[in-house]
Amino acid sequence: VRFAHERLGQPLEEALRMASLYPAQAIGADRKGSLAAGNDADFIVLSEDLDLLSTWIGGACVHEAEAERRKASA
């Protein structure tokens, strides 16, 4: 996402679609690629700088960046 946005000059919204919606569509994964009722709720949370903060699969957090864990426990 960061590369497509910063280096290739893609608008952030398009870079996000390029990393999520378009690959899901390409493989026919109808319940992936966007957040909508009935979808799998697989997503990542990015900071304003596009750093990975957390990863969610099926609506459950499966990874949280170390910095975020430290912030939450402070």
JSON list of N, CA and C in Angstrom, two decimals:
[
{"chain": "A", "resi": 1, "resn": "VAL", "atom": "N", "xyz": [0.83, -1.19, 0.00]},
{"chain": "A", "resi": 1, "resn": "VAL", "atom": "CA", "xyz": [0.00, 0.00, 0.00]},
{"chain": "A", "resi": 1, "resn": "VAL", "atom": "C", "xyz": [0.88, 1.25, 0.00]},
{"chain": "A", "resi": 2, "resn": "ARG", "atom": "N", "xyz": [1.85, 1.26, 0.89]},
{"chain": "A", "resi": 2, "resn": "ARG", "atom": "CA", "xyz": [2.73, 2.43, 0.97]},
{"chain": "A", "resi": 2, "resn": "ARG", "atom": "C", "xyz": [3.47, 2.64, -0.35]},
{"chain": "A", "resi": 3, "resn": "PHE", "atom": "N", "xyz": [4.01, 1.57, -0.92]},
{"chain": "A", "resi": 3, "resn": "PHE", "atom": "CA", "xyz": [4.76, 1.68, -2.18]},
{"chain": "A", "resi": 3, "resn": "PHE", "atom": "C", "xyz": [3.86, 2.22, -3.30]},
{"chain": "A", "resi": 4, "resn": "ALA", "atom": "N", "xyz": [2.67, 1.64, -3.44]},
{"chain": "A", "resi": 4, "resn": "ALA", "atom": "CA", "xyz": [1.77, 2.08, -4.51]},
{"chain": "A", "resi": 4, "resn": "ALA", "atom": "C", "xyz": [1.37, 3.54, -4.31]},
{"chain": "A", "resi": 5, "resn": "HIS", "atom": "N", "xyz": [1.17, 3.92, -3.06]},
{"chain": "A", "resi": 5, "resn": "HIS", "atom": "CA", "xyz": [0.74, 5.28, -2.78]},
{"chain": "A", "resi": 5, "resn": "HIS", "atom": "C", "xyz": [1.89, 6.28, -2.93]},
{"chain": "A", "resi": 6, "resn": "GLU", "atom": "N", "xyz": [2.99, 6.01, -2.25]},
{"chain": "A", "resi": 6, "resn": "GLU", "atom": "CA", "xyz": [4.09, 6.99, -2.23]},
{"chain": "A", "resi": 6, "resn": "GLU", "atom": "C", "xyz": [4.98, 6.94, -3.46]},
{"chain": "A", "resi": 7, "resn": "ARG", "atom": "N", "xyz": [5.33, 5.76, -3.92]},
{"chain": "A", "resi": 7, "resn": "ARG", "atom": "CA", "xyz": [6.28, 5.65, -5.04]},
{"chain": "A", "resi": 7, "resn": "ARG", "atom": "C", "xyz": [5.61, 5.67, -6.40]},
{"chain": "A", "resi": 8, "resn": "LEU", "atom": "N", "xyz": [4.43, 5.06, -6.49]},
{"chain": "A", "resi": 8, "resn": "LEU", "atom": "CA", "xyz": [3.74, 5.00, -7.78]},
{"chain": "A", "resi": 8, "resn": "LEU", "atom": "C", "xyz": [2.74, 6.13, -7.95]},
{"chain": "A", "resi": 9, "resn": "GLY", "atom": "N", "xyz": [2.50, 6.88, -6.87]},
{"chain": "A", "resi": 9, "resn": "GLY", "atom": "CA", "xyz": [1.61, 8.03, -6.96]},
{"chain": "A", "resi": 9, "resn": "GLY", "atom": "C", "xyz": [0.13, 7.70, -7.00]},
{"chain": "A", "resi": 10, "resn": "GLN", "atom": "N", "xyz": [-0.24, 6.49, -6.62]},
{"chain": "A", "resi": 10, "resn": "GLN", "atom": "CA", "xyz": [-1.65, 6.13, -6.60]},
{"chain": "A", "resi": 10, "resn": "GLN", "atom": "C", "xyz": [-2.35, 6.83, -5.43]},
{"chain": "A", "resi": 11, "resn": "PRO", "atom": "N", "xyz": [-3.57, 7.30, -5.62]},
{"chain": "A", "resi": 11, "resn": "PRO", "atom": "CA", "xyz": [-4.32, 7.83, -4.48]},
{"chain": "A", "resi": 11, "resn": "PRO", "atom": "C", "xyz": [-4.45, 6.73, -3.42]},
{"chain": "A", "resi": 12, "resn": "LEU", "atom": "N", "xyz": [-4.46, 7.10, -2.16]},
{"chain": "A", "resi": 12, "resn": "LEU", "atom": "CA", "xyz": [-4.50, 6.10, -1.08]},
{"chain": "A", "resi": 12, "resn": "LEU", "atom": "C", "xyz": [-5.69, 5.15, -1.25]},
{"chain": "A", "resi": 13, "resn": "GLU", "atom": "N", "xyz": [-6.84, 5.66, -1.61]},
{"chain": "A", "resi": 13, "resn": "GLU", "atom": "CA", "xyz": [-8.01, 4.80, -1.77]},
{"chain": "A", "resi": 13, "resn": "GLU", "atom": "C", "xyz": [-7.78, 3.73, -2.84]},
{"chain": "A", "resi": 14, "resn": "GLU", "atom": "N", "xyz": [-7.12, 4.10, -3.92]},
{"chain": "A", "resi": 14, "resn": "GLU", "atom": "CA", "xyz": [-6.83, 3.12, -4.99]},
{"chain": "A", "resi": 14, "resn": "GLU", "atom": "C", "xyz": [-5.76, 2.14, -4.54]},
{"chain": "A", "resi": 15, "resn": "ALA", "atom": "N", "xyz": [-4.75, 2.60, -3.84]},
{"chain": "A", "resi": 15, "resn": "ALA", "atom": "CA", "xyz": [-3.71, 1.69, -3.33]},
{"chain": "A", "resi": 15, "resn": "ALA", "atom": "C", "xyz": [-4.32, 0.65, -2.39]},
{"chain": "A", "resi": 16, "resn": "LEU", "atom": "N", "xyz": [-5.27, 1.06, -1.58]},
{"chain": "A", "resi": 16, "resn": "LEU", "atom": "CA", "xyz": [-5.95, 0.12, -0.68]},
{"chain": "A", "resi": 16, "resn": "LEU", "atom": "C", "xyz": [-6.77, -0.89, -1.47]},
{"chain": "A", "resi": 17, "resn": "ARG", "atom": "N", "xyz": [-7.48, -0.45, -2.50]},
{"chain": "A", "resi": 17, "resn": "ARG", "atom": "CA", "xyz": [-8.23, -1.39, -3.35]},
{"chain": "A", "resi": 17, "resn": "ARG", "atom": "C", "xyz": [-7.28, -2.36, -4.05]},
{"chain": "A", "resi": 18, "resn": "MET", "atom": "N", "xyz": [-6.12, -1.84, -4.50]},
{"chain": "A", "resi": 18, "resn": "MET", "atom": "CA", "xyz": [-5.14, -2.69, -5.19]},
{"chain": "A", "resi": 18, "resn": "MET", "atom": "C", "xyz": [-4.62, -3.80, -4.28]},
{"chain": "A", "resi": 19, "resn": "ALA", "atom": "N", "xyz": [-4.60, -3.55, -2.97]},
{"chain": "A", "resi": 19, "resn": "ALA", "atom": "CA", "xyz": [-4.08, -4.53, -2.02]},
{"chain": "A", "resi": 19, "resn": "ALA", "atom": "C", "xyz": [-5.16, -5.43, -1.44]},
{"chain": "A", "resi": 20, "resn": "SER", "atom": "N", "xyz": [-6.41, -5.12, -1.67]},
{"chain": "A", "resi": 20, "resn": "SER", "atom": "CA", "xyz": [-7.47, -5.89, -1.02]},
{"chain": "A", "resi": 20, "resn": "SER", "atom": "C", "xyz": [-8.56, -6.34, -2.00]},
{"chain": "A", "resi": 21, "resn": "LEU", "atom": "N", "xyz": [-9.32, -5.41, -2.52]},
{"chain": "A", "resi": 21, "resn": "LEU", "atom": "CA", "xyz": [-10.47, -5.75, -3.35]},
{"chain": "A", "resi": 21, "resn": "LEU", "atom": "C", "xyz": [-10.07, -6.45, -4.64]},
{"chain": "A", "resi": 22, "resn": "TYR", "atom": "N", "xyz": [-9.13, -5.88, -5.38]},
{"chain": "A", "resi": 22, "resn": "TYR", "atom": "CA", "xyz": [-8.79, -6.44, -6.70]},
{"chain": "A", "resi": 22, "resn": "TYR", "atom": "C", "xyz": [-8.22, -7.86, -6.61]},
{"chain": "A", "resi": 23, "resn": "PRO", "atom": "N", "xyz": [-7.30, -8.16, -5.67]},
{"chain": "A", "resi": 23, "resn": "PRO", "atom": "CA", "xyz": [-6.84, -9.55, -5.56]},
{"chain": "A", "resi": 23, "resn": "PRO", "atom": "C", "xyz": [-7.98, -10.52, -5.20]},
{"chain": "A", "resi": 24, "resn": "ALA", "atom": "N", "xyz": [-8.88, -10.10, -4.30]},
{"chain": "A", "resi": 24, "resn": "ALA", "atom": "CA", "xyz": [-10.01, -10.95, -3.93]},
{"chain": "A", "resi": 24, "resn": "ALA", "atom": "C", "xyz": [-10.88, -11.23, -5.15]},
{"chain": "A", "resi": 25, "resn": "GLN", "atom": "N", "xyz": [-11.15, -10.20, -5.94]},
{"chain": "A", "resi": 25, "resn": "GLN", "atom": "CA", "xyz": [-11.95, -10.38, -7.14]},
{"chain": "A", "resi": 25, "resn": "GLN", "atom": "C", "xyz": [-11.25, -11.30, -8.13]},
{"chain": "A", "resi": 26, "resn": "ALA", "atom": "N", "xyz": [-9.93, -11.16, -8.25]},
{"chain": "A", "resi": 26, "resn": "ALA", "atom": "CA", "xyz": [-9.17, -11.96, -9.22]},
{"chain": "A", "resi": 26, "resn": "ALA", "atom": "C", "xyz": [-9.25, -13.45, -8.92]},
{"chain": "A", "resi": 27, "resn": "ILE", "atom": "N", "xyz": [-9.35, -13.81, -7.64]},
{"chain": "A", "resi": 27, "resn": "ILE", "atom": "CA", "xyz": [-9.40, -15.24, -7.30]},
{"chain": "A", "resi": 27, "resn": "ILE", "atom": "C", "xyz": [-10.83, -15.70, -7.00]},
{"chain": "A", "resi": 28, "resn": "GLY", "atom": "N", "xyz": [-11.80, -14.81, -7.18]},
{"chain": "A", "resi": 28, "resn": "GLY", "atom": "CA", "xyz": [-13.19, -15.19, -6.97]},
{"chain": "A", "resi": 28, "resn": "GLY", "atom": "C", "xyz": [-13.58, -15.35, -5.52]},
{"chain": "A", "resi": 29, "resn": "ALA", "atom": "N", "xyz": [-12.87, -14.68, -4.61]},
{"chain": "A", "resi": 29, "resn": "ALA", "atom": "CA", "xyz": [-13.18, -14.77, -3.18]},
{"chain": "A", "resi": 29, "resn": "ALA", "atom": "C", "xyz": [-14.23, -13.71, -2.84]},
{"chain": "A", "resi": 30, "resn": "ASP", "atom": "N", "xyz": [-15.49, -14.08, -3.01]},
{"chain": "A", "resi": 30, "resn": "ASP", "atom": "CA", "xyz": [-16.59, -13.13, -2.89]},
{"chain": "A", "resi": 30, "resn": "ASP", "atom": "C", "xyz": [-16.73, -12.52, -1.49]},
{"chain": "A", "resi": 31, "resn": "ARG", "atom": "N", "xyz": [-16.30, -13.22, -0.45]},
{"chain": "A", "resi": 31, "resn": "ARG", "atom": "CA", "xyz": [-16.46, -12.73, 0.92]},
{"chain": "A", "resi": 31, "resn": "ARG", "atom": "C", "xyz": [-15.19, -12.05, 1.44]},
{"chain": "A", "resi": 32, "resn": "LYS", "atom": "N", "xyz": [-14.27, -11.73, 0.56]},
{"chain": "A", "resi": 32, "resn": "LYS", "atom": "CA", "xyz": [-13.01, -11.09, 0.92]},
{"chain": "A", "resi": 32, "resn": "LYS", "atom": "C", "xyz": [-12.86, -9.78, 0.16]},
{"chain": "A", "resi": 33, "resn": "GLY", "atom": "N", "xyz": [-11.95, -8.92, 0.62]},
{"chain": "A", "resi": 33, "resn": "GLY", "atom": "CA", "xyz": [-11.59, -7.74, -0.14]},
{"chain": "A", "resi": 33, "resn": "GLY", "atom": "C", "xyz": [-12.29, -6.46, 0.26]},
{"chain": "A", "resi": 34, "resn": "SER", "atom": "N", "xyz": [-13.34, -6.57, 1.08]},
{"chain": "A", "resi": 34, "resn": "SER", "atom": "CA", "xyz": [-14.03, -5.38, 1.54]},
{"chain": "A", "resi": 34, "resn": "SER", "atom": "C", "xyz": [-14.76, -5.70, 2.85]},
{"chain": "A", "resi": 35, "resn": "LEU", "atom": "N", "xyz": [-15.05, -4.66, 3.60]},
{"chain": "A", "resi": 35, "resn": "LEU", "atom": "CA", "xyz": [-15.81, -4.84, 4.83]},
{"chain": "A", "resi": 35, "resn": "LEU", "atom": "C", "xyz": [-17.27, -4.56, 4.52]},
{"chain": "A", "resi": 36, "resn": "ALA", "atom": "N", "xyz": [-18.09, -5.58, 4.63]},
{"chain": "A", "resi": 36, "resn": "ALA", "atom": "CA", "xyz": [-19.52, -5.46, 4.37]},
{"chain": "A", "resi": 36, "resn": "ALA", "atom": "C", "xyz": [-20.23, -6.58, 5.11]},
{"chain": "A", "resi": 37, "resn": "ALA", "atom": "N", "xyz": [-21.50, -6.38, 5.38]},
{"chain": "A", "resi": 37, "resn": "ALA", "atom": "CA", "xyz": [-22.29, -7.41, 6.05]},
{"chain": "A", "resi": 37, "resn": "ALA", "atom": "C", "xyz": [-22.18, -8.72, 5.27]},
{"chain": "A", "resi": 38, "resn": "GLY", "atom": "N", "xyz": [-21.90, -9.80, 5.97]},
{"chain": "A", "resi": 38, "resn": "GLY", "atom": "CA", "xyz": [-21.78, -11.11, 5.34]},
{"chain": "A", "resi": 38, "resn": "GLY", "atom": "C", "xyz": [-20.38, -11.47, 4.89]},
{"chain": "A", "resi": 39, "resn": "ASN", "atom": "N", "xyz": [-19.45, -10.51, 4.87]},
{"chain": "A", "resi": 39, "resn": "ASN", "atom": "CA", "xyz": [-18.08, -10.81, 4.50]},
{"chain": "A", "resi": 39, "resn": "ASN", "atom": "C", "xyz": [-17.31, -11.37, 5.71]},
{"chain": "A", "resi": 40, "resn": "ASP", "atom": "N", "xyz": [-16.09, -11.82, 5.48]},
{"chain": "A", "resi": 40, "resn": "ASP", "atom": "CA", "xyz": [-15.33, -12.54, 6.49]},
{"chain": "A", "resi": 40, "resn": "ASP", "atom": "C", "xyz": [-14.69, -11.67, 7.57]},
{"chain": "A", "resi": 41, "resn": "ALA", "atom": "N", "xyz": [-14.71, -10.37, 7.45]},
{"chain": "A", "resi": 41, "resn": "ALA", "atom": "CA", "xyz": [-14.09, -9.46, 8.43]},
{"chain": "A", "resi": 41, "resn": "ALA", "atom": "C", "xyz": [-12.60, -9.75, 8.62]},
{"chain": "A", "resi": 42, "resn": "ASP", "atom": "N", "xyz": [-11.90, -9.95, 7.50]},
{"chain": "A", "resi": 42, "resn": "ASP", "atom": "CA", "xyz": [-10.44, -10.06, 7.49]},
{"chain": "A", "resi": 42, "resn": "ASP", "atom": "C", "xyz": [-9.92, -8.69, 7.07]},
{"chain": "A", "resi": 43, "resn": "PHE", "atom": "N", "xyz": [-9.12, -8.06, 7.93]},
{"chain": "A", "resi": 43, "resn": "PHE", "atom": "CA", "xyz": [-8.63, -6.73, 7.60]},
{"chain": "A", "resi": 43, "resn": "PHE", "atom": "C", "xyz": [-7.39, -6.41, 8.42]},
{"chain": "A", "resi": 44, "resn": "ILE", "atom": "N", "xyz": [-6.70, -5.35, 8.01]},
{"chain": "A", "resi": 44, "resn": "ILE", "atom": "CA", "xyz": [-5.57, -4.83, 8.77]},
{"chain": "A", "resi": 44, "resn": "ILE", "atom": "C", "xyz": [-5.89, -3.41, 9.19]},
{"chain": "A", "resi": 45, "resn": "VAL", "atom": "N", "xyz": [-5.22, -2.96, 10.24]},
{"chain": "A", "resi": 45, "resn": "VAL", "atom": "CA", "xyz": [-5.34, -1.57, 10.68]},
{"chain": "A", "resi": 45, "resn": "VAL", "atom": "C", "xyz": [-3.97, -0.93, 10.46]},
{"chain": "A", "resi": 46, "resn": "LEU", "atom": "N", "xyz": [-3.96, 0.19, 9.75]},
{"chain": "A", "resi": 46, "resn": "LEU", "atom": "CA", "xyz": [-2.73, 0.90, 9.45]},
{"chain": "A", "resi": 46, "resn": "LEU", "atom": "C", "xyz": [-2.71, 2.23, 10.19]},
{"chain": "A", "resi": 47, "resn": "SER", "atom": "N", "xyz": [-1.51, 2.69, 10.51]},
{"chain": "A", "resi": 47, "resn": "SER", "atom": "CA", "xyz": [-1.35, 4.02, 11.10]},
{"chain": "A", "resi": 47, "resn": "SER", "atom": "C", "xyz": [-1.48, 5.06, 9.99]},
{"chain": "A", "resi": 48, "resn": "GLU", "atom": "N", "xyz": [-1.47, 6.33, 10.38]},
{"chain": "A", "resi": 48, "resn": "GLU", "atom": "CA", "xyz": [-1.49, 7.40, 9.38]},
{"chain": "A", "resi": 48, "resn": "GLU", "atom": "C", "xyz": [-0.29, 7.34, 8.46]},
{"chain": "A", "resi": 49, "resn": "ASP", "atom": "N", "xyz": [0.83, 6.76, 8.96]},
{"chain": "A", "resi": 49, "resn": "ASP", "atom": "CA", "xyz": [2.05, 6.60, 8.16]},
{"chain": "A", "resi": 49, "resn": "ASP", "atom": "C", "xyz": [2.06, 5.30, 7.38]},
{"chain": "A", "resi": 50, "resn": "LEU", "atom": "N", "xyz": [0.96, 4.57, 7.41]},
{"chain": "A", "resi": 50, "resn": "LEU", "atom": "CA", "xyz": [0.78, 3.29, 6.72]},
{"chain": "A", "resi": 50, "resn": "LEU", "atom": "C", "xyz": [1.61, 2.16, 7.31]},
{"chain": "A", "resi": 51, "resn": "ASP", "atom": "N", "xyz": [1.95, 2.28, 8.60]},
{"chain": "A", "resi": 51, "resn": "ASP", "atom": "CA", "xyz": [2.60, 1.18, 9.31]},
{"chain": "A", "resi": 51, "resn": "ASP", "atom": "C", "xyz": [1.51, 0.22, 9.79]},
{"chain": "A", "resi": 52, "resn": "LEU", "atom": "N", "xyz": [1.82, -1.07, 9.81]},
{"chain": "A", "resi": 52, "resn": "LEU", "atom": "CA", "xyz": [0.86, -2.07, 10.27]},
{"chain": "A", "resi": 52, "resn": "LEU", "atom": "C", "xyz": [0.68, -1.98, 11.78]},
{"chain": "A", "resi": 53, "resn": "LEU", "atom": "N", "xyz": [-0.56, -1.81, 12.23]},
{"chain": "A", "resi": 53, "resn": "LEU", "atom": "CA", "xyz": [-0.85, -1.77, 13.66]},
{"chain": "A", "resi": 53, "resn": "LEU", "atom": "C", "xyz": [-1.44, -3.09, 14.14]},
{"chain": "A", "resi": 54, "resn": "SER", "atom": "N", "xyz": [-2.34, -3.67, 13.36]},
{"chain": "A", "resi": 54, "resn": "SER", "atom": "CA", "xyz": [-2.93, -4.95, 13.75]},
{"chain": "A", "resi": 54, "resn": "SER", "atom": "C", "xyz": [-3.52, -5.66, 12.55]},
{"chain": "A", "resi": 55, "resn": "THR", "atom": "N", "xyz": [-3.67, -6.99, 12.72]},
{"chain": "A", "resi": 55, "resn": "THR", "atom": "CA", "xyz": [-4.25, -7.85, 11.70]},
{"chain": "A", "resi": 55, "resn": "THR", "atom": "C", "xyz": [-5.43, -8.58, 12.32]},
{"chain": "A", "resi": 56, "resn": "TRP", "atom": "N", "xyz": [-6.54, -8.61, 11.61]},
{"chain": "A", "resi": 56, "resn": "TRP", "atom": "CA", "xyz": [-7.77, -9.23, 12.09]},
{"chain": "A", "resi": 56, "resn": "TRP", "atom": "C", "xyz": [-8.23, -10.28, 11.09]},
{"chain": "A", "resi": 57, "resn": "ILE", "atom": "N", "xyz": [-8.56, -11.46, 11.58]},
{"chain": "A", "resi": 57, "resn": "ILE", "atom": "CA", "xyz": [-9.08, -12.54, 10.74]},
{"chain": "A", "resi": 57, "resn": "ILE", "atom": "C", "xyz": [-10.42, -12.98, 11.33]},
{"chain": "A", "resi": 58, "resn": "GLY", "atom": "N", "xyz": [-11.42, -12.96, 10.52]},
{"chain": "A", "resi": 58, "resn": "GLY", "atom": "CA", "xyz": [-12.74, -13.34, 10.99]},
{"chain": "A", "resi": 58, "resn": "GLY", "atom": "C", "xyz": [-13.23, -12.49, 12.15]},
{"chain": "A", "resi": 59, "resn": "GLY", "atom": "N", "xyz": [-12.79, -11.24, 12.19]},
{"chain": "A", "resi": 59, "resn": "GLY", "atom": "CA", "xyz": [-13.21, -10.32, 13.24]},
{"chain": "A", "resi": 59, "resn": "GLY", "atom": "C", "xyz": [-12.43, -10.44, 14.53]},
{"chain": "A", "resi": 60, "resn": "ALA", "atom": "N", "xyz": [-11.42, -11.31, 14.58]},
{"chain": "A", "resi": 60, "resn": "ALA", "atom": "CA", "xyz": [-10.60, -11.48, 15.79]},
{"chain": "A", "resi": 60, "resn": "ALA", "atom": "C", "xyz": [-9.17, -10.99, 15.53]},
{"chain": "A", "resi": 61, "resn": "CYS", "atom": "N", "xyz": [-8.62, -10.26, 16.48]},
{"chain": "A", "resi": 61, "resn": "CYS", "atom": "CA", "xyz": [-7.26, -9.76, 16.34]},
{"chain": "A", "resi": 61, "resn": "CYS", "atom": "C", "xyz": [-6.27, -10.92, 16.46]},
{"chain": "A", "resi": 62, "resn": "VAL", "atom": "N", "xyz": [-5.45, -11.13, 15.42]},
{"chain": "A", "resi": 62, "resn": "VAL", "atom": "CA", "xyz": [-4.47, -12.21, 15.44]},
{"chain": "A", "resi": 62, "resn": "VAL", "atom": "C", "xyz": [-3.04, -11.68, 15.52]},
{"chain": "A", "resi": 63, "resn": "HIS", "atom": "N", "xyz": [-2.87, -10.38, 15.35]},
{"chain": "A", "resi": 63, "resn": "HIS", "atom": "CA", "xyz": [-1.54, -9.78, 15.45]},
{"chain": "A", "resi": 63, "resn": "HIS", "atom": "C", "xyz": [-1.70, -8.32, 15.83]},
{"chain": "A", "resi": 64, "resn": "GLU", "atom": "N", "xyz": [-0.87, -7.89, 16.76]},
{"chain": "A", "resi": 64, "resn": "GLU", "atom": "CA", "xyz": [-0.85, -6.48, 17.14]},
{"chain": "A", "resi": 64, "resn": "GLU", "atom": "C", "xyz": [0.60, -6.04, 17.18]},
{"chain": "A", "resi": 65, "resn": "ALA", "atom": "N", "xyz": [0.88, -4.90, 16.55]},
{"chain": "A", "resi": 65, "resn": "ALA", "atom": "CA", "xyz": [2.25, -4.38, 16.51]},
{"chain": "A", "resi": 65, "resn": "ALA", "atom": "C", "xyz": [2.75, -4.15, 17.92]},
{"chain": "A", "resi": 66, "resn": "GLU", "atom": "N", "xyz": [4.02, -4.38, 18.13]},
{"chain": "A", "resi": 66, "resn": "GLU", "atom": "CA", "xyz": [4.63, -4.23, 19.45]},
{"chain": "A", "resi": 66, "resn": "GLU", "atom": "C", "xyz": [4.37, -2.85, 20.05]},
{"chain": "A", "resi": 67, "resn": "ALA", "atom": "N", "xyz": [4.50, -1.81, 19.25]},
{"chain": "A", "resi": 67, "resn": "ALA", "atom": "CA", "xyz": [4.29, -0.45, 19.75]},
{"chain": "A", "resi": 67, "resn": "ALA", "atom": "C", "xyz": [2.86, -0.27, 20.26]},
{"chain": "A", "resi": 68, "resn": "GLU", "atom": "N", "xyz": [1.91, -0.87, 19.58]},
{"chain": "A", "resi": 68, "resn": "GLU", "atom": "CA", "xyz": [0.51, -0.76, 20.00]},
{"chain": "A", "resi": 68, "resn": "GLU", "atom": "C", "xyz": [0.29, -1.49, 21.31]},
{"chain": "A", "resi": 69, "resn": "ARG", "atom": "N", "xyz": [0.95, -2.66, 21.50]},
{"chain": "A", "resi": 69, "resn": "ARG", "atom": "CA", "xyz": [0.82, -3.39, 22.75]},
{"chain": "A", "resi": 69, "resn": "ARG", "atom": "C", "xyz": [1.36, -2.58, 23.91]},
{"chain": "A", "resi": 70, "resn": "ARG", "atom": "N", "xyz": [2.49, -1.91, 23.68]},
{"chain": "A", "resi": 70, "resn": "ARG", "atom": "CA", "xyz": [3.09, -1.09, 24.74]},
{"chain": "A", "resi": 70, "resn": "ARG", "atom": "C", "xyz": [2.17, 0.08, 25.10]},
{"chain": "A", "resi": 71, "resn": "LYS", "atom": "N", "xyz": [1.58, 0.70, 24.07]},
{"chain": "A", "resi": 71, "resn": "LYS", "atom": "CA", "xyz": [0.67, 1.82, 24.29]},
{"chain": "A", "resi": 71, "resn": "LYS", "atom": "C", "xyz": [-0.54, 1.40, 25.11]},
{"chain": "A", "resi": 72, "resn": "ALA", "atom": "N", "xyz": [-1.10, 0.23, 24.78]},
{"chain": "A", "resi": 72, "resn": "ALA", "atom": "CA", "xyz": [-2.30, -0.25, 25.46]},
{"chain": "A", "resi": 72, "resn": "ALA", "atom": "C", "xyz": [-2.04, -0.62, 26.91]},
{"chain": "A", "resi": 73, "resn": "SER", "atom": "N", "xyz": [-0.83, -1.05, 27.22]},
{"chain": "A", "resi": 73, "resn": "SER", "atom": "CA", "xyz": [-0.53, -1.46, 28.60]},
{"chain": "A", "resi": 73, "resn": "SER", "atom": "C", "xyz": [-0.06, -0.29, 29.45]},
{"chain": "A", "resi": 74, "resn": "ALA", "atom": "N", "xyz": [0.19, 0.86, 28.84]},
{"chain": "A", "resi": 74, "resn": "ALA", "atom": "CA", "xyz": [0.68, 2.03, 29.60]},
{"chain": "A", "resi": 74, "resn": "ALA", "atom": "C", "xyz": [-0.45, 2.76, 30.30]}
]
